[in-house]
Structure formats: C-alpha cells, structure tokens
C-alpha positions as a Python dict, from the first residue, in 0.01 Angstrom:
ca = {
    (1, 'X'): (0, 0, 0),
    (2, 'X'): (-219, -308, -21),
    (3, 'X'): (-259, -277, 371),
    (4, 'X'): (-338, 143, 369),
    (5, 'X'): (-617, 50, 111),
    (6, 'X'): (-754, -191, 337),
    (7, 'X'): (-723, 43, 645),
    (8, 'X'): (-903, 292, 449),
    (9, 'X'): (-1176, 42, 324),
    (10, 'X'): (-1245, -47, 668),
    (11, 'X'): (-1276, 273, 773),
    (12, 'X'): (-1487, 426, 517),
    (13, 'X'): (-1720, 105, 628),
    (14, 'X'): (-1735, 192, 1007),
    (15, 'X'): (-1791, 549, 908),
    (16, 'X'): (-2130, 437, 656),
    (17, 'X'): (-2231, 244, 958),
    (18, 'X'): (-2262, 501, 1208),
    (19, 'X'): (-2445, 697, 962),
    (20, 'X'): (-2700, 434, 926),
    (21, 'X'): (-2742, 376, 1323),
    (22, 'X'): (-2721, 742, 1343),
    (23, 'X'): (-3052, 769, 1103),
    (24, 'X'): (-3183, 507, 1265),
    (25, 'X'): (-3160, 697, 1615),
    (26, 'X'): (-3324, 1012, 1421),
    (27, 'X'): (-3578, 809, 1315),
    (28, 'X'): (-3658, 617, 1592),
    (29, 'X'): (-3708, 934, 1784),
    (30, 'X'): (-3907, 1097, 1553),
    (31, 'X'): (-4159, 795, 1595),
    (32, 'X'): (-4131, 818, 1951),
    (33, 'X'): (-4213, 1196, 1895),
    (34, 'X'): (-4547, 1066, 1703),
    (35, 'X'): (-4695, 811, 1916),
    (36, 'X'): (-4597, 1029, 2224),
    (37, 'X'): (-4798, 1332, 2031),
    (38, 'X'): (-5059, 1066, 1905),
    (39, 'X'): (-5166, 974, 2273),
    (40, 'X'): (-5114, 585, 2265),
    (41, 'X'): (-4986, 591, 2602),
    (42, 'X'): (-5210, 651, 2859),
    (43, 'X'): (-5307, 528, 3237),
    (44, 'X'): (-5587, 319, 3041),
    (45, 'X'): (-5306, 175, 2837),
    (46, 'X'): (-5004, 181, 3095),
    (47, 'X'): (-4947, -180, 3051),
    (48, 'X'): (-4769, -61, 2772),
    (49, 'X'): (-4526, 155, 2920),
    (50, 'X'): (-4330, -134, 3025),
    (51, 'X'): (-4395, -340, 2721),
    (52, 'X'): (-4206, -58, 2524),
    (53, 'X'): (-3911, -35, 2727),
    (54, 'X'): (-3837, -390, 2717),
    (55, 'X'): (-3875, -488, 2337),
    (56, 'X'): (-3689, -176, 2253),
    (57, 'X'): (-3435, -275, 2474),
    (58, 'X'): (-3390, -656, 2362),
    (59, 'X'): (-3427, -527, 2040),
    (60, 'X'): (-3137, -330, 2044),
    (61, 'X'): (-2917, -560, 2235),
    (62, 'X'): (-2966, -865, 1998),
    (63, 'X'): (-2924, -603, 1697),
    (64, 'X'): (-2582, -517, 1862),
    (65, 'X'): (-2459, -885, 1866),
    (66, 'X'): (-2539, -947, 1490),
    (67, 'X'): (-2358, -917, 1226),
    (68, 'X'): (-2477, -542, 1015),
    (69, 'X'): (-2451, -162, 1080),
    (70, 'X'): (-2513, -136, 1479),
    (71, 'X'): (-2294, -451, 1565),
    (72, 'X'): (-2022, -234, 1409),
    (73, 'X'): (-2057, 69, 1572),
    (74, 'X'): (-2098, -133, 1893),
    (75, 'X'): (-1757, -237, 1841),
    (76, 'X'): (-1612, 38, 1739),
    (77, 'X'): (-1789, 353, 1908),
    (78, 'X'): (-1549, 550, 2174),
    (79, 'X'): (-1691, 429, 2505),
    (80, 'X'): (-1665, 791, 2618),
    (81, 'X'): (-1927, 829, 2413),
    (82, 'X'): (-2162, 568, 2551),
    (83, 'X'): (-2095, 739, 2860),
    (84, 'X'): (-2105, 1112, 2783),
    (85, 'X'): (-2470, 982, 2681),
    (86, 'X'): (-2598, 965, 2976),
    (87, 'X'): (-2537, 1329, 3051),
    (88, 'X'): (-2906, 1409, 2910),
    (89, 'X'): (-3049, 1210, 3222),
    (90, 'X'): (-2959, 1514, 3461),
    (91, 'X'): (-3158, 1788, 3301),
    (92, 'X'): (-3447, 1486, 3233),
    (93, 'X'): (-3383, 1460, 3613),
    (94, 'X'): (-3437, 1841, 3689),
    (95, 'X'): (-3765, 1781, 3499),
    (96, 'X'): (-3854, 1491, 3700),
    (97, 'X'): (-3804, 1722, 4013),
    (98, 'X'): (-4014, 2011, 3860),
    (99, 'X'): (-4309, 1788, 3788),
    (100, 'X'): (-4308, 1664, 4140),
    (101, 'X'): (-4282, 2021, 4287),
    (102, 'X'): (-4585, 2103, 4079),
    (103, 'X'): (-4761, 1772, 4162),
    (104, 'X'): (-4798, 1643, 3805),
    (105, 'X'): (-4572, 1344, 3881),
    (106, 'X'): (-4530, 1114, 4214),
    (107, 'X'): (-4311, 1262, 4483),
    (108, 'X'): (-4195, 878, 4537),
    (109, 'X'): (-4087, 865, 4196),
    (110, 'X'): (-4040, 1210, 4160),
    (111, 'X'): (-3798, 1231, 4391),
    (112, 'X'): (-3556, 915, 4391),
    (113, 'X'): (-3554, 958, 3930),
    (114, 'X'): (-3494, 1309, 3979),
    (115, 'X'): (-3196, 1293, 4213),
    (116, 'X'): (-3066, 964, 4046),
    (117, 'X'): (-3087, 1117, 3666),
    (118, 'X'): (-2885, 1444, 3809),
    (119, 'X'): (-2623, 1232, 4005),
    (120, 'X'): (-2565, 992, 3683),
    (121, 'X'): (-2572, 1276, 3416),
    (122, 'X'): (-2303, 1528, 3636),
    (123, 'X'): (-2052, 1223, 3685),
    (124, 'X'): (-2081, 1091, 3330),
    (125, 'X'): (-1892, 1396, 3244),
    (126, 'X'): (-1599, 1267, 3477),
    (127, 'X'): (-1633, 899, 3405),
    (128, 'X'): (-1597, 1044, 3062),
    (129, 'X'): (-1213, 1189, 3153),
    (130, 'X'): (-883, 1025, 3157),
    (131, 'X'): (-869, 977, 2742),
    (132, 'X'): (-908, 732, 2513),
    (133, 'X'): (-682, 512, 2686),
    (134, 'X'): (-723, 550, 3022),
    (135, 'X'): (-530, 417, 3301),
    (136, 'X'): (-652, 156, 3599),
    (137, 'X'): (-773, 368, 3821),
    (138, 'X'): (-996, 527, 3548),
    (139, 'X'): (-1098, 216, 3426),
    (140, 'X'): (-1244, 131, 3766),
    (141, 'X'): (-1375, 458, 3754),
    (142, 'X'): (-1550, 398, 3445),
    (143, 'X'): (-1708, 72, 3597),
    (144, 'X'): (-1791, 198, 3908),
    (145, 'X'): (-2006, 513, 3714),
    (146, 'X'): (-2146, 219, 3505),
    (147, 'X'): (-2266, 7, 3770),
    (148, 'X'): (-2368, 300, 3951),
    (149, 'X'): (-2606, 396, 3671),
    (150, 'X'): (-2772, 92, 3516),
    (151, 'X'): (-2870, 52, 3917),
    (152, 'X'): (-3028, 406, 3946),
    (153, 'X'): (-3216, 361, 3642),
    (154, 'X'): (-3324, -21, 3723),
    (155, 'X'): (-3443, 88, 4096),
    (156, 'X'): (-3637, 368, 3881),
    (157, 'X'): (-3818, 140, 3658),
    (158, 'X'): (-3863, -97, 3956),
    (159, 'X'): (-4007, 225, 4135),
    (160, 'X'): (-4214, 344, 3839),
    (161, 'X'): (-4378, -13, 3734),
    (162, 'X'): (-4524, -74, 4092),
    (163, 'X'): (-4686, 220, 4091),
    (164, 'X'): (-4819, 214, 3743),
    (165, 'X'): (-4889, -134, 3766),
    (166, 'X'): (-4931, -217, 4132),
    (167, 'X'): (-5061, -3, 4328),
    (168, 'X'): (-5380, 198, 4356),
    (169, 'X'): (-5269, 547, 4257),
    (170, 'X'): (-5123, 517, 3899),
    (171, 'X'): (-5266, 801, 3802),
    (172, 'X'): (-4992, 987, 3989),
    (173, 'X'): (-4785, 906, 3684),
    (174, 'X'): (-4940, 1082, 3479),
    (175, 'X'): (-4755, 1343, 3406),
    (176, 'X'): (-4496, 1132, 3242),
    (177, 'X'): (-4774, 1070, 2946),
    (178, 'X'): (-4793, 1414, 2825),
    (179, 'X'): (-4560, 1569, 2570),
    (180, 'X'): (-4274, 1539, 2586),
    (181, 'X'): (-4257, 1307, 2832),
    (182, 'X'): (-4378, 996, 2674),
    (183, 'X'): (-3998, 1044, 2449),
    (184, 'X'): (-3882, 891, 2827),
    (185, 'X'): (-4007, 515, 2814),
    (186, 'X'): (-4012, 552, 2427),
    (187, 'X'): (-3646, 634, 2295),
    (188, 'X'): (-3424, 753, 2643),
    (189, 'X'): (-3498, 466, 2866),
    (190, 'X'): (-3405, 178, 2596),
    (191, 'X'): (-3054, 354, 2546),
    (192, 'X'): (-3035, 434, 2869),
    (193, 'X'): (-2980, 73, 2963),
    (194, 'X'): (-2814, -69, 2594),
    (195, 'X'): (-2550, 222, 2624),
    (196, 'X'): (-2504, 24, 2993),
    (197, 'X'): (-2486, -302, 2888),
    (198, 'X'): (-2257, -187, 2584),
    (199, 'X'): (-2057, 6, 2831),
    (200, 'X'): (-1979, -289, 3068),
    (201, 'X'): (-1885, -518, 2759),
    (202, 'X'): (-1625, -263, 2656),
    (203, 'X'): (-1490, -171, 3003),
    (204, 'X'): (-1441, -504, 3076),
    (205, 'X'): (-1282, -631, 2771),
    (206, 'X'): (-1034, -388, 2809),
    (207, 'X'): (-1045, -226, 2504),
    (208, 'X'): (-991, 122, 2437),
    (209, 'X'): (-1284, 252, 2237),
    (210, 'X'): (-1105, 512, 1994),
    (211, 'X'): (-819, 202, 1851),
    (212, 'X'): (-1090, -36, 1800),
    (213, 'X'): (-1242, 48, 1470),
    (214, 'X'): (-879, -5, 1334),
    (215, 'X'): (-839, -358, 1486),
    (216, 'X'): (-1173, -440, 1334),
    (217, 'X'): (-1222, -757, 1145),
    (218, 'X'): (-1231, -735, 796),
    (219, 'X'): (-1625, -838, 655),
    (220, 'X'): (-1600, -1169, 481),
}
C-alpha cells in the first residue's frame, strides 16, 4: 500500500511538472510573439538573431540538468515526443521555400532550410514508430533521424549567420524578421536543438521514455 501511495505521489509530481514547463512553453512563445510583433529584430539589430538562439538554448539545457520542474520532465517525457516535435519544421520548411520563390528570403538559405525542415519533419513521424519500447534496429533508427537533424539545422544556422553576419547582402534575410517569422530564432530554433540534445541523451541511455517517470527517483 505504502509503495502504491508512493507510485501515485510520484506521479501526481511528474504530472504538476509538465504543467509548469508546459506554461512555461506558452509563455515563452507568447513573448516571442511580442518582441517578434514589437520589431526588436531587425537587419540593424541582426547581431541579435544569433545572440537569441544561443542563450535560449544554454538556457534550457542547464535548466534541464538541474534539479526543478524541466529536469523532470526531461527525464521522464516519451522520447517520441521529443521527436514527433520536430514535425512542425516541415511546414516551417514549405514556408522557407515560399519566401524564396517570392524573393523575400535568400535562395541559398531558402533553399537548403526549406528542403532540410521538410526532410526532418516527414521522417520524425517514422523515427517516431516502433513504440515505447522499441527494438535495435529502431533504436538506431531513432539515432540516425537524430543525428540527421541536429546536422540539418546546425548547417542552417551556419548558413544563415554568414549571411546575416558575414557577408554583404544580409538584407536578403529579411524576410525572416517579419511576422511571424521572427517566432523562428525566438522559440522554434532553441527547441529545435534542446529536443536534440535531450533526444541523444535518452537514445543513448537506453531508456524507454514512457517507463521512466515510474523509475524516477523519489525528491529528497
């Protein structure tokens, strides 16, 4: 009895923390949503384009190794769902593709994001199969979508940087700094590359996502 209560305990706790990261997501978007309406990011300012994308991202990876709300769902989240995340990059990709064809956005960039996003978003939905615990061969699957991914999306920042930063036709980027764009570099990217990270720390440990908020530590 002493052990259901427990059981229960801890997951009523994992539960109250993905509601808290879960506001915290909502939240963080809907700031996103203001300083993209708001017009802080701009060619003038594009230094900050990058500057956003990494402190968001530390942020959130140092928030996931501590001990609070987010380190728990880290550890307990279904990896599927990590994954299945990154189906929103192939319509963002579609977009990316659009705004090229209209010439609102580089056709370097354009291009190579738009084709990337689509590839990564359509096979997250298969990396995604094969269950909660999958087999070997989906495992490798699973790491082999992963890897695939966090190197689309770093040649794409790699890509996007030089020309913002680098080169002598930033304004060619433009189009990523009007509505609703600026939500990219703001709130997507930084998950983008945590829900990697996250991903690879899971897949390689082994663990199947869905049995590991019940082998969670107890909070001392």
């Amino acid at each position: 009895m002493a052990d259901a209560l427990a059981f229960a305990d801890m997951n009523a706790s994992v539960i109250a923390a993905r509601m808290r990261v879960l506001l915290g997501l909502v939240l963080w978007l809907a700031l996103a949503l203001v300083l993209g309406a708001s017009g802080v990011l701009t060619i003038e300012r594009r230094p900050l384009v990058p500057l956003a994308i990494a402190s968001s991202t530390i942020a959130l990876v140092l928030l996931g190794r501590r001990r609070g709300a987010l380190a728990t769902v880290a550890q307990s989240i279904d990896v599927r769902v990590l994954i299945l995340f990154h189906a929103i990059r192939a319509p963002i990709g579609a977009g990316f593709l659009a705004l090229g064809a209209d010439g609102r956005l580089d056709p370097l960039f354009a291009e190579v994001a738009g084709w990337g996003d689509i590839a990564v978003g359509i096979t997250a939905v298969i990396a995604a199969m094969g269950g909660a615990r999958p087999s070997a061969t989906w495992m490798r699957v699973r790491l082999v979508w992963n890897a695939f991914g966090l190197a689309d999306i770093l040649v794409v920042l790699v890509i996007a940087q030089s020309i913002l930063l680098g080169s002598d036709h930033p304004q060619t980027m433009a189009g990523l700094l009007v509505m609703p764009w600026p939500v990219i570099p703001l709130w997507v990217v930084p998950l983008v590359l945590a829900t990697h990270a996250l991903s690879f720390a899971r897949l390689r440990a082994g663990r199947p996502a869905s049995t590991a908020s019940g082998r969670l530590a107890a909070p001392t």
